[in-house]
PDB file of C-alpha atoms in Angstrom:
ATOM      1  CA  MET A  23       0.000   0.000   0.000  1.00  0.00           C
ATOM      2  CA  ILE A  24       1.061   3.582  -0.701  1.00  0.00           C
ATOM      3  CA  VAL A  25      -0.102   6.481   1.457  1.00  0.00           C
ATOM      4  CA  VAL A  26      -0.363   9.954  -0.083  1.00  0.00           C
ATOM      5  CA  THR A  27      -0.612  12.881   2.329  1.00  0.00           C
ATOM      6  CA  GLY A  28      -1.869  16.238   1.105  1.00  0.00           C
ATOM      7  CA  ALA A  29      -4.119  14.228  -1.205  1.00  0.00           C
ATOM      8  CA  THR A  30      -6.467  17.106  -2.033  1.00  0.00           C
ATOM      9  CA  GLY A  31      -3.670  19.483  -3.088  1.00  0.00           C
ATOM     10  CA  ASN A  32      -2.439  20.323  -6.561  1.00  0.00           C
ATOM     11  CA  VAL A  33       0.258  17.619  -6.455  1.00  0.00           C
ATOM     12  CA  GLY A  34      -1.385  15.055  -4.179  1.00  0.00           C
ATOM     13  CA  ARG A  35      -4.668  14.918  -6.044  1.00  0.00           C
ATOM     14  CA  THR A  36      -2.917  14.125  -9.321  1.00  0.00           C
ATOM     15  CA  LEU A  37      -0.541  11.700  -7.605  1.00  0.00           C
ATOM     16  CA  VAL A  38      -3.386   9.571  -6.221  1.00  0.00           C
ATOM     17  CA  ARG A  39      -4.996   9.383  -9.653  1.00  0.00           C
ATOM     18  CA  THR A  40      -1.662   8.615 -11.332  1.00  0.00           C
ATOM     19  CA  LEU A  41      -0.815   5.814  -8.919  1.00  0.00           C
ATOM     20  CA  ARG A  42      -4.197   4.166  -9.469  1.00  0.00           C
ATOM     21  CA  THR A  43      -3.754   4.393 -13.255  1.00  0.00           C
ATOM     22  CA  LEU A  44      -0.135   3.224 -13.431  1.00  0.00           C
ATOM     23  CA  THR A  45      -0.677   0.226 -11.191  1.00  0.00           C
ATOM     24  CA  GLU A  46      -3.952  -0.726 -12.895  1.00  0.00           C
ATOM     25  CA  ASP A  47      -5.582  -0.820  -9.466  1.00  0.00           C
ATOM     26  CA  GLN A  48      -3.160  -3.514  -8.232  1.00  0.00           C
ATOM     27  CA  VAL A  49      -1.548  -1.344  -5.531  1.00  0.00           C
ATOM     28  CA  PRO A  50      -3.822  -0.066  -2.740  1.00  0.00           C
ATOM     29  CA  VAL A  51      -3.634   3.705  -2.308  1.00  0.00           C
ATOM     30  CA  THR A  52      -4.693   5.626   0.790  1.00  0.00           C
ATOM     31  CA  ALA A  53      -5.376   9.335   0.281  1.00  0.00           C
ATOM     32  CA  VAL A  54      -4.908  11.436   3.418  1.00  0.00           C
ATOM     33  CA  ALA A  55      -5.955  15.047   4.007  1.00  0.00           C
ATOM     34  CA  ARG A  56      -7.540  17.023   6.806  1.00  0.00           C
ATOM     35  CA  HIS A  57     -10.868  17.209   5.016  1.00  0.00           C
ATOM     36  CA  ILE A  58     -11.419  14.428   2.503  1.00  0.00           C
ATOM     37  CA  GLY A  59     -14.177  12.040   1.499  1.00  0.00           C
ATOM     38  CA  GLU A  60     -14.575   9.134  -0.877  1.00  0.00           C
ATOM     39  CA  ALA A  61     -16.053  11.470  -3.509  1.00  0.00           C
ATOM     40  CA  GLN A  62     -12.692  13.273  -3.726  1.00  0.00           C
ATOM     41  CA  VAL A  63     -10.606  10.233  -4.686  1.00  0.00           C
ATOM     42  CA  PRO A  64     -10.689   7.938  -7.720  1.00  0.00           C
ATOM     43  CA  PRO A  65     -12.546   4.625  -7.463  1.00  0.00           C
ATOM     44  CA  GLY A  66     -10.653   2.081  -5.404  1.00  0.00           C
ATOM     45  CA  ALA A  67      -8.588   4.569  -3.400  1.00  0.00           C
ATOM     46  CA  ARG A  68      -9.223   4.828   0.325  1.00  0.00           C
ATOM     47  CA  ALA A  69      -9.867   8.291   1.769  1.00  0.00           C
ATOM     48  CA  VAL A  70      -8.799   8.965   5.360  1.00  0.00           C
ATOM     49  CA  ALA A  71      -9.285  12.298   7.108  1.00  0.00           C
ATOM     50  CA  ALA A  72      -6.216  12.946   9.261  1.00  0.00           C
ATOM     51  CA  ASP A  73      -3.940  15.856  10.109  1.00  0.00           C
ATOM     52  CA  LEU A  74      -0.140  15.877   9.893  1.00  0.00           C
ATOM     53  CA  ALA A  75      -0.210  18.313  12.806  1.00  0.00           C
ATOM     54  CA  GLU A  76      -1.504  15.442  14.969  1.00  0.00           C
ATOM     55  CA  PRO A  77       0.799  12.459  14.280  1.00  0.00           C
ATOM     56  CA  ASP A  78      -0.974  10.070  16.661  1.00  0.00           C
ATOM     57  CA  GLY A  79      -4.092  10.363  14.501  1.00  0.00           C
ATOM     58  CA  LEU A  80      -2.166   9.029  11.485  1.00  0.00           C
ATOM     59  CA  ARG A  81      -1.749   5.480  12.773  1.00  0.00           C
ATOM     60  CA  GLY A  82      -4.888   4.152  11.117  1.00  0.00           C
ATOM     61  CA  ALA A  83      -3.988   5.762   7.781  1.00  0.00           C
ATOM     62  CA  PHE A  84      -0.416   4.402   7.791  1.00  0.00           C
ATOM     63  CA  GLU A  85      -1.129   0.883   9.033  1.00  0.00           C
ATOM     64  CA  GLY A  86      -0.004  -1.711   6.509  1.00  0.00           C
ATOM     65  CA  ALA A  87       1.620   0.800   4.153  1.00  0.00           C
ATOM     66  CA  GLU A  88       4.997   0.171   2.548  1.00  0.00           C
ATOM     67  CA  ALA A  89       5.572   3.638   1.065  1.00  0.00           C
ATOM     68  CA  LEU A  90       4.645   7.177   2.074  1.00  0.00           C
ATOM     69  CA  PHE A  91       4.427  10.415   0.106  1.00  0.00           C
ATOM     70  CA  LEU A  92       4.937  13.083   2.749  1.00  0.00           C
ATOM     71  CA  LEU A  93       3.959  16.712   2.544  1.00  0.00           C
ATOM     72  CA  VAL A  94       5.759  19.364   4.593  1.00  0.00           C
ATOM     73  CA  ALA A  95       2.994  20.152   7.078  1.00  0.00           C
ATOM     74  CA  GLY A  96       2.678  20.215  10.835  1.00  0.00           C
ATOM     75  CA  GLU A  97       5.502  20.861  13.276  1.00  0.00           C
ATOM     76  CA  ARG A  98       6.496  17.313  14.281  1.00  0.00           C
ATOM     77  CA  PRO A  99       8.246  15.545  11.405  1.00  0.00           C
ATOM     78  CA  TYR A 100      10.146  13.145  13.675  1.00  0.00           C
ATOM     79  CA  ASP A 101       6.899  12.013  15.303  1.00  0.00           C
ATOM     80  CA  ILE A 102       5.224  11.562  11.908  1.00  0.00           C
ATOM     81  CA  LEU A 103       8.075   9.358  10.741  1.00  0.00           C
ATOM     82  CA  ASP A 104       8.069   7.358  13.980  1.00  0.00           C
ATOM     83  CA  VAL A 105       4.382   6.601  13.422  1.00  0.00           C
ATOM     84  CA  ALA A 106       5.145   5.651   9.813  1.00  0.00           C
ATOM     85  CA  LYS A 107       7.934   3.250  10.829  1.00  0.00           C
ATOM     86  CA  SER A 108       5.826   1.594  13.531  1.00  0.00           C
ATOM     87  CA  ALA A 109       3.074   1.062  10.932  1.00  0.00           C
ATOM     88  CA  GLY A 110       5.446  -0.777   8.589  1.00  0.00           C
ATOM     89  CA  VAL A 111       6.423   1.988   6.134  1.00  0.00           C
ATOM     90  CA  ARG A 112       9.816   1.322   4.564  1.00  0.00           C
ATOM     91  CA  LYS A 113      10.106   4.125   1.997  1.00  0.00           C
ATOM     92  CA  VAL A 114       9.301   7.841   2.219  1.00  0.00           C
ATOM     93  CA  VAL A 115       9.216  10.405  -0.576  1.00  0.00           C
ATOM     94  CA  LEU A 116       9.214  13.965   0.773  1.00  0.00           C
ATOM     95  CA  LEU A 117       7.854  16.891  -1.202  1.00  0.00           C
ATOM     96  CA  SER A 118      10.093  19.743  -0.092  1.00  0.00           C
ATOM     97  CA  SER A 119      10.961  23.134  -1.542  1.00  0.00           C
ATOM     98  CA  GLN A 120      13.898  24.314  -3.616  1.00  0.00           C
ATOM     99  CA  GLY A 121      14.351  27.009  -0.985  1.00  0.00           C
ATOM    100  CA  ALA A 122      15.299  24.366   1.588  1.00  0.00           C
ATOM    101  CA  GLY A 123      18.538  23.990  -0.333  1.00  0.00           C
ATOM    102  CA  THR A 124      19.164  27.526  -1.534  1.00  0.00           C
ATOM    103  CA  ARG A 125      17.812  29.493   1.461  1.00  0.00           C
ATOM    104  CA  PRO A 126      17.650  27.127   4.466  1.00  0.00           C
ATOM    105  CA  GLU A 127      17.510  30.005   6.942  1.00  0.00           C
ATOM    106  CA  ALA A 128      14.291  31.299   5.368  1.00  0.00           C
ATOM    107  CA  TYR A 129      12.814  27.868   4.613  1.00  0.00           C
ATOM    108  CA  ALA A 130      13.528  26.337   8.013  1.00  0.00           C
ATOM    109  CA  HIS A 131      10.335  24.265   8.044  1.00  0.00           C
ATOM    110  CA  PRO A 132      11.045  22.152   4.923  1.00  0.00           C
ATOM    111  CA  HIS A 133      14.719  22.063   5.920  1.00  0.00           C
ATOM    112  CA  GLN A 134      13.702  20.467   9.247  1.00  0.00           C
ATOM    113  CA  PHE A 135      11.531  17.905   7.456  1.00  0.00           C
ATOM    114  CA  GLU A 136      14.424  17.010   5.171  1.00  0.00           C
ATOM    115  CA  ALA A 137      16.692  16.428   8.183  1.00  0.00           C
ATOM    116  CA  ALA A 138      14.064  14.223   9.833  1.00  0.00           C
ATOM    117  CA  VAL A 139      13.660  12.145   6.663  1.00  0.00           C
ATOM    118  CA  ARG A 140      17.411  11.659   6.276  1.00  0.00           C
ATOM    119  CA  GLU A 141      17.713  10.552   9.910  1.00  0.00           C
ATOM    120  CA  SER A 142      14.627   8.305   9.835  1.00  0.00           C
ATOM    121  CA  GLY A 143      16.331   5.043   8.943  1.00  0.00           C
ATOM    122  CA  LEU A 144      13.854   4.614   6.063  1.00  0.00           C
ATOM    123  CA  ASP A 145      14.667   4.500   2.367  1.00  0.00           C
ATOM    124  CA  TRP A 146      14.145   8.117   1.383  1.00  0.00           C
ATOM    125  CA  THR A 147      13.999  10.424  -1.610  1.00  0.00           C
ATOM    126  CA  ILE A 148      13.565  14.199  -1.410  1.00  0.00           C
ATOM    127  CA  LEU A 149      11.813  16.179  -4.150  1.00  0.00           C
ATOM    128  CA  ARG A 150      12.677  19.875  -3.984  1.00  0.00           C
ATOM    129  CA  SER A 151      10.026  21.582  -6.050  1.00  0.00           C
ATOM    130  CA  GLY A 152      10.513  24.958  -7.627  1.00  0.00           C
ATOM    131  CA  GLY A 153       7.558  27.343  -7.760  1.00  0.00           C
ATOM    132  CA  LEU A 154       4.436  25.569  -8.984  1.00  0.00           C
ATOM    133  CA  ASP A 155       2.539  26.661 -12.086  1.00  0.00           C
ATOM    134  CA  SER A 156      -0.608  26.261  -9.986  1.00  0.00           C
ATOM    135  CA  ASN A 157       0.434  29.284  -7.901  1.00  0.00           C
ATOM    136  CA  ALA A 158      -1.284  31.175 -10.724  1.00  0.00           C
ATOM    137  CA  PHE A 159      -4.620  30.073  -9.254  1.00  0.00           C
ATOM    138  CA  ALA A 160      -4.108  33.036  -6.893  1.00  0.00           C
ATOM    139  CA  TRP A 161      -4.992  35.174  -9.919  1.00  0.00           C
ATOM    140  CA  ALA A 162      -8.196  33.304 -10.729  1.00  0.00           C
ATOM    141  CA  GLU A 163     -10.604  35.728  -9.073  1.00  0.00           C
ATOM    142  CA  SER A 164      -9.036  38.900 -10.494  1.00  0.00           C
ATOM    143  CA  ILE A 165      -8.735  37.393 -13.969  1.00  0.00           C
ATOM    144  CA  ARG A 166     -12.346  36.229 -13.933  1.00  0.00           C
ATOM    145  CA  ALA A 167     -13.564  39.598 -12.627  1.00  0.00           C
ATOM    146  CA  GLY A 168     -11.437  42.035 -14.615  1.00  0.00           C
ATOM    147  CA  ARG A 169      -8.849  40.178 -16.711  1.00  0.00           C
ATOM    148  CA  THR A 170      -6.002  41.467 -14.490  1.00  0.00           C
ATOM    149  CA  ALA A 171      -3.170  39.680 -12.673  1.00  0.00           C
ATOM    150  CA  ALA A 172      -0.974  41.344 -10.052  1.00  0.00           C
ATOM    151  CA  ALA A 173       2.447  40.237  -8.791  1.00  0.00           C
ATOM    152  CA  PRO A 174       5.798  41.774  -7.848  1.00  0.00           C
ATOM    153  CA  PHE A 175       8.959  41.521  -9.956  1.00  0.00           C
ATOM    154  CA  GLY A 176       7.085  41.209 -13.226  1.00  0.00           C
ATOM    155  CA  ASP A 177      10.143  40.657 -15.393  1.00  0.00           C
ATOM    156  CA  VAL A 178      12.153  38.278 -13.209  1.00  0.00           C
ATOM    157  CA  GLY A 179      12.124  34.764 -14.644  1.00  0.00           C
ATOM    158  CA  LEU A 180      12.064  31.508 -12.680  1.00  0.00           C
ATOM    159  CA  PRO A 181      11.610  27.955 -14.019  1.00  0.00           C
ATOM    160  CA  PHE A 182       8.213  27.236 -12.455  1.00  0.00           C
ATOM    161  CA  VAL A 183       7.157  23.581 -12.649  1.00  0.00           C
ATOM    162  CA  ASP A 184       3.878  21.911 -13.594  1.00  0.00           C
ATOM    163  CA  PRO A 185       2.452  20.169 -10.490  1.00  0.00           C
ATOM    164  CA  ASP A 186       1.465  17.251 -12.716  1.00  0.00           C
ATOM    165  CA  ASP A 187       5.164  16.736 -13.468  1.00  0.00           C
ATOM    166  CA  VAL A 188       5.944  16.776  -9.751  1.00  0.00           C
ATOM    167  CA  ALA A 189       3.237  14.145  -9.246  1.00  0.00           C
ATOM    168  CA  ALA A 190       4.631  12.065 -12.122  1.00  0.00           C
ATOM    169  CA  VAL A 191       8.122  12.113 -10.607  1.00  0.00           C
ATOM    170  CA  ALA A 192       6.714  11.191  -7.189  1.00  0.00           C
ATOM    171  CA  ALA A 193       4.779   8.279  -8.711  1.00  0.00           C
ATOM    172  CA  ALA A 194       7.856   7.027 -10.552  1.00  0.00           C
ATOM    173  CA  VAL A 195       9.938   7.116  -7.369  1.00  0.00           C
ATOM    174  CA  LEU A 196       7.234   5.456  -5.251  1.00  0.00           C
ATOM    175  CA  LEU A 197       6.757   2.634  -7.755  1.00  0.00           C
ATOM    176  CA  THR A 198      10.425   2.000  -8.568  1.00  0.00           C
ATOM    177  CA  ASP A 199      12.720  -0.397  -6.724  1.00  0.00           C
ATOM    178  CA  ALA A 200      14.069   1.415  -3.681  1.00  0.00           C
ATOM    179  CA  SER A 201      17.728   1.217  -4.700  1.00  0.00           C
ATOM    180  CA  THR A 202      17.127   3.339  -7.800  1.00  0.00           C
ATOM    181  CA  HIS A 203      16.249   6.567  -6.018  1.00  0.00           C
ATOM    182  CA  THR A 204      17.162   5.978  -2.373  1.00  0.00           C
ATOM    183  CA  GLY A 205      19.230   8.823  -0.947  1.00  0.00           C
ATOM    184  CA  ALA A 206      18.577  11.097  -3.923  1.00  0.00           C
ATOM    185  CA  THR A 207      17.536  14.732  -3.704  1.00  0.00           C
ATOM    186  CA  TYR A 208      15.914  15.932  -6.929  1.00  0.00           C
ATOM    187  CA  THR A 209      15.251  19.547  -7.841  1.00  0.00           C
ATOM    188  CA  LEU A 210      12.138  19.807 -10.008  1.00  0.00           C
ATOM    189  CA  THR A 211      11.713  22.747 -12.389  1.00  0.00           C
ATOM    190  CA  GLY A 212       9.972  23.556 -15.627  1.00  0.00           C
ATOM    191  CA  PRO A 213      11.727  23.634 -19.019  1.00  0.00           C
ATOM    192  CA  THR A 214      12.550  27.346 -19.048  1.00  0.00           C
ATOM    193  CA  PRO A 215      12.357  30.400 -16.778  1.00  0.00           C
ATOM    194  CA  THR A 216       9.133  32.387 -17.139  1.00  0.00           C
ATOM    195  CA  THR A 217       8.243  35.773 -15.708  1.00  0.00           C
ATOM    196  CA  PRO A 218       4.994  36.699 -13.951  1.00  0.00           C
ATOM    197  CA  ARG A 219       4.191  38.973 -16.890  1.00  0.00           C
ATOM    198  CA  ALA A 220       4.695  36.103 -19.342  1.00  0.00           C
ATOM    199  CA  ARG A 221       2.604  33.721 -17.242  1.00  0.00           C
ATOM    200  CA  ALA A 222      -0.262  36.211 -17.179  1.00  0.00           C
ATOM    201  CA  ALA A 223       0.021  36.574 -20.959  1.00  0.00           C
ATOM    202  CA  ALA A 224      -0.054  32.770 -21.381  1.00  0.00           C
ATOM    203  CA  ILE A 225      -3.300  32.599 -19.424  1.00  0.00           C
ATOM    204  CA  GLY A 226      -4.674  35.323 -21.697  1.00  0.00           C
ATOM    205  CA  THR A 227      -3.691  33.275 -24.739  1.00  0.00           C
ATOM    206  CA  ALA A 228      -5.477  30.244 -23.303  1.00  0.00           C
ATOM    207  CA  LEU A 229      -8.566  32.377 -22.663  1.00  0.00           C
ATOM    208  CA  GLY A 230      -8.450  34.020 -26.056  1.00  0.00           C
ATOM    209  CA  GLU A 231      -8.575  37.421 -24.314  1.00  0.00           C
ATOM    210  CA  PRO A 232      -5.733  39.631 -23.081  1.00  0.00           C
ATOM    211  CA  VAL A 233      -4.910  39.655 -19.371  1.00  0.00           C
ATOM    212  CA  THR A 234      -3.439  42.893 -18.069  1.00  0.00           C
ATOM    213  CA  PHE A 235      -0.453  42.454 -15.776  1.00  0.00           C
ATOM    214  CA  VAL A 236      -0.241  44.835 -12.795  1.00  0.00           C
ATOM    215  CA  GLU A 237       3.152  45.004 -11.104  1.00  0.00           C
ATOM    216  CA  GLN A 238       3.006  45.234  -7.324  1.00  0.00           C
ATOM    217  CA  THR A 239       5.660  46.959  -5.271  1.00  0.00           C
ATOM    218  CA  ARG A 240       7.679  44.835  -2.890  1.00  0.00           C
ATOM    219  CA  ALA A 241       5.873  46.502   0.036  1.00  0.00           C
ATOM    220  CA  GLU A 242       2.453  45.696  -1.422  1.00  0.00           C
ATOM    221  CA  ALA A 243       3.399  42.077  -1.955  1.00  0.00           C
ATOM    222  CA  HIS A 244       4.892  41.864   1.542  1.00  0.00           C
ATOM    223  CA  GLU A 245       1.694  43.161   3.127  1.00  0.00           C
ATOM    224  CA  LEU A 246      -0.481  40.638   1.270  1.00  0.00           C
ATOM    225  CA  MET A 247       1.796  37.649   1.871  1.00  0.00           C
ATOM    226  CA  ALA A 248       2.212  38.415   5.575  1.00  0.00           C
ATOM    227  CA  ARG A 249      -1.490  37.754   6.057  1.00  0.00           C
ATOM    228  CA  PHE A 250      -1.003  34.014   5.576  1.00  0.00           C
ATOM    229  CA  MET A 251       2.754  33.298   5.757  1.00  0.00           C
ATOM    230  CA  PRO A 252       5.310  33.583   8.594  1.00  0.00           C
ATOM    231  CA  LEU A 253       7.486  36.667   8.207  1.00  0.00           C
ATOM    232  CA  PRO A 254      10.764  34.766   7.604  1.00  0.00           C
ATOM    233  CA  VAL A 255       9.071  32.848   4.777  1.00  0.00           C
ATOM    234  CA  VAL A 256       7.667  36.094   3.352  1.00  0.00           C
ATOM    235  CA  GLU A 257      11.138  37.645   3.300  1.00  0.00           C
ATOM    236  CA  GLY A 258      12.722  34.531   1.840  1.00  0.00           C
ATOM    237  CA  THR A 259      10.051  34.169  -0.832  1.00  0.00           C
ATOM    238  CA  LEU A 260      10.296  37.812  -1.886  1.00  0.00           C
ATOM    239  CA  ALA A 261      14.079  37.532  -2.058  1.00  0.00           C
ATOM    240  CA  LEU A 262      13.786  34.404  -4.201  1.00  0.00           C
ATOM    241  CA  LEU A 263      11.197  35.994  -6.495  1.00  0.00           C
ATOM    242  CA  GLY A 264      12.985  39.326  -6.789  1.00  0.00           C
ATOM    243  CA  GLU A 265      16.683  38.520  -6.504  1.00  0.00           C
ATOM    244  CA  PRO A 266      17.010  34.821  -7.372  1.00  0.00           C
ATOM    245  CA  THR A 267      20.419  33.216  -7.314  1.00  0.00           C
ATOM    246  CA  GLU A 268      21.908  31.641 -10.403  1.00  0.00           C
ATOM    247  CA  GLU A 269      20.987  28.230  -8.982  1.00  0.00           C
ATOM    248  CA  GLU A 270      17.354  29.262  -8.471  1.00  0.00           C
ATOM    249  CA  GLN A 271      17.088  30.427 -12.085  1.00  0.00           C
ATOM    250  CA  ARG A 272      18.762  27.325 -13.499  1.00  0.00           C
ATOM    251  CA  VAL A 273      16.649  24.683 -15.246  1.00  0.00           C
ATOM    252  CA  SER A 274      17.191  21.338 -13.517  1.00  0.00           C
ATOM    253  CA  PRO A 275      17.547  18.118 -15.529  1.00  0.00           C
ATOM    254  CA  ASP A 276      15.926  16.018 -12.805  1.00  0.00           C
ATOM    255  CA  VAL A 277      12.374  15.803 -14.191  1.00  0.00           C
ATOM    256  CA  GLU A 278      13.732  14.464 -17.475  1.00  0.00           C
ATOM    257  CA  ARG A 279      16.238  12.263 -15.627  1.00  0.00           C
ATOM    258  CA  VAL A 280      13.445  10.476 -13.752  1.00  0.00           C
ATOM    259  CA  LEU A 281      10.675  10.514 -16.377  1.00  0.00           C
ATOM    260  CA  GLY A 282      12.666  10.243 -19.590  1.00  0.00           C
ATOM    261  CA  ARG A 283      10.902  13.288 -21.030  1.00  0.00           C
ATOM    262  CA  ALA A 284      11.143  17.042 -20.719  1.00  0.00           C
ATOM    263  CA  PRO A 285       8.921  18.848 -18.218  1.00  0.00           C
ATOM    264  CA  GLY A 286       5.828  20.625 -19.516  1.00  0.00           C
ATOM    265  CA  ALA A 287       5.697  24.349 -20.232  1.00  0.00           C
ATOM    266  CA  PHE A 288       3.520  26.826 -18.343  1.00  0.00           C
ATOM    267  CA  ALA A 289       1.411  27.409 -21.466  1.00  0.00           C
ATOM    268  CA  GLY A 290       0.317  23.776 -21.387  1.00  0.00           C
ATOM    269  CA  TRP A 291      -0.681  24.040 -17.736  1.00  0.00           C
ATOM    270  CA  ALA A 292      -2.670  27.200 -18.511  1.00  0.00           C
ATOM    271  CA  GLU A 293      -4.528  25.511 -21.357  1.00  0.00           C
ATOM    272  CA  ARG A 294      -5.477  22.516 -19.200  1.00  0.00           C
ATOM    273  CA  ASN A 295      -6.697  24.736 -16.362  1.00  0.00           C
ATOM    274  CA  VAL A 296      -8.215  27.611 -18.316  1.00  0.00           C
ATOM    275  CA  VAL A 297     -11.699  26.958 -16.920  1.00  0.00           C
ATOM    276  CA  ALA A 298     -10.528  28.312 -13.549  1.00  0.00           C
ATOM    277  CA  PHE A 299      -9.920  31.723 -15.143  1.00  0.00           C
ATOM    278  CA  ARG A 300     -13.006  32.091 -17.352  1.00  0.00           C
TER     279      ARG A 300
END
């Protein structure tokens, strides 16, 4: 059995569906999220409502599992992994952030999860995701209402990655013999850096109508982000978005290394998800 945490998110939802398809229903899959029901998972998958912030409540979800896809959530990664080991889990695939490697002081939370995974005694693989194409869903309301999209640093490019590619890599790692990927840390990016202005334009192309890009000041973006993110993460994220390092702007070969194909472009993601912006 494979357990997928964060199963209602942009990566987890696709991962559950992908695992069921690739294994032709031969591998049981348990989908875990705080609020989840059977209607939210594909036929044959088991839905379990549980919270990574409360590791003791995960025992029923993990029991009998051999592999775990772990989201960075909650504050007790060591306890989560102890529960996983006692339930029989032998392999863990952690979805972390590129910032855990490039800016560990700002991304302390994923950095802590990575340390816990490495020290767990389990077979482990870490996936450091770059910015997700699905972050553009934050524009959905303003694009639907007035065909506008606002963001800071409109002309700074980063190689954002399609969450479906992240899910595909996770599925490949979970379903492959442990020795192939054990101890690996993969950085997952898209095929080329794109700017916020270009991403807004790509959504406009998918809609068949222009989307006007509105550039926020750093202060405006800081004020908005601080409403739902810890201040160190806000500062780290703005630094990454506005003054990325050479490493953060570099396209990684790891998606193609694992999947044998190039990662998808943002335009393709926009076309598949255009209904959210209509």
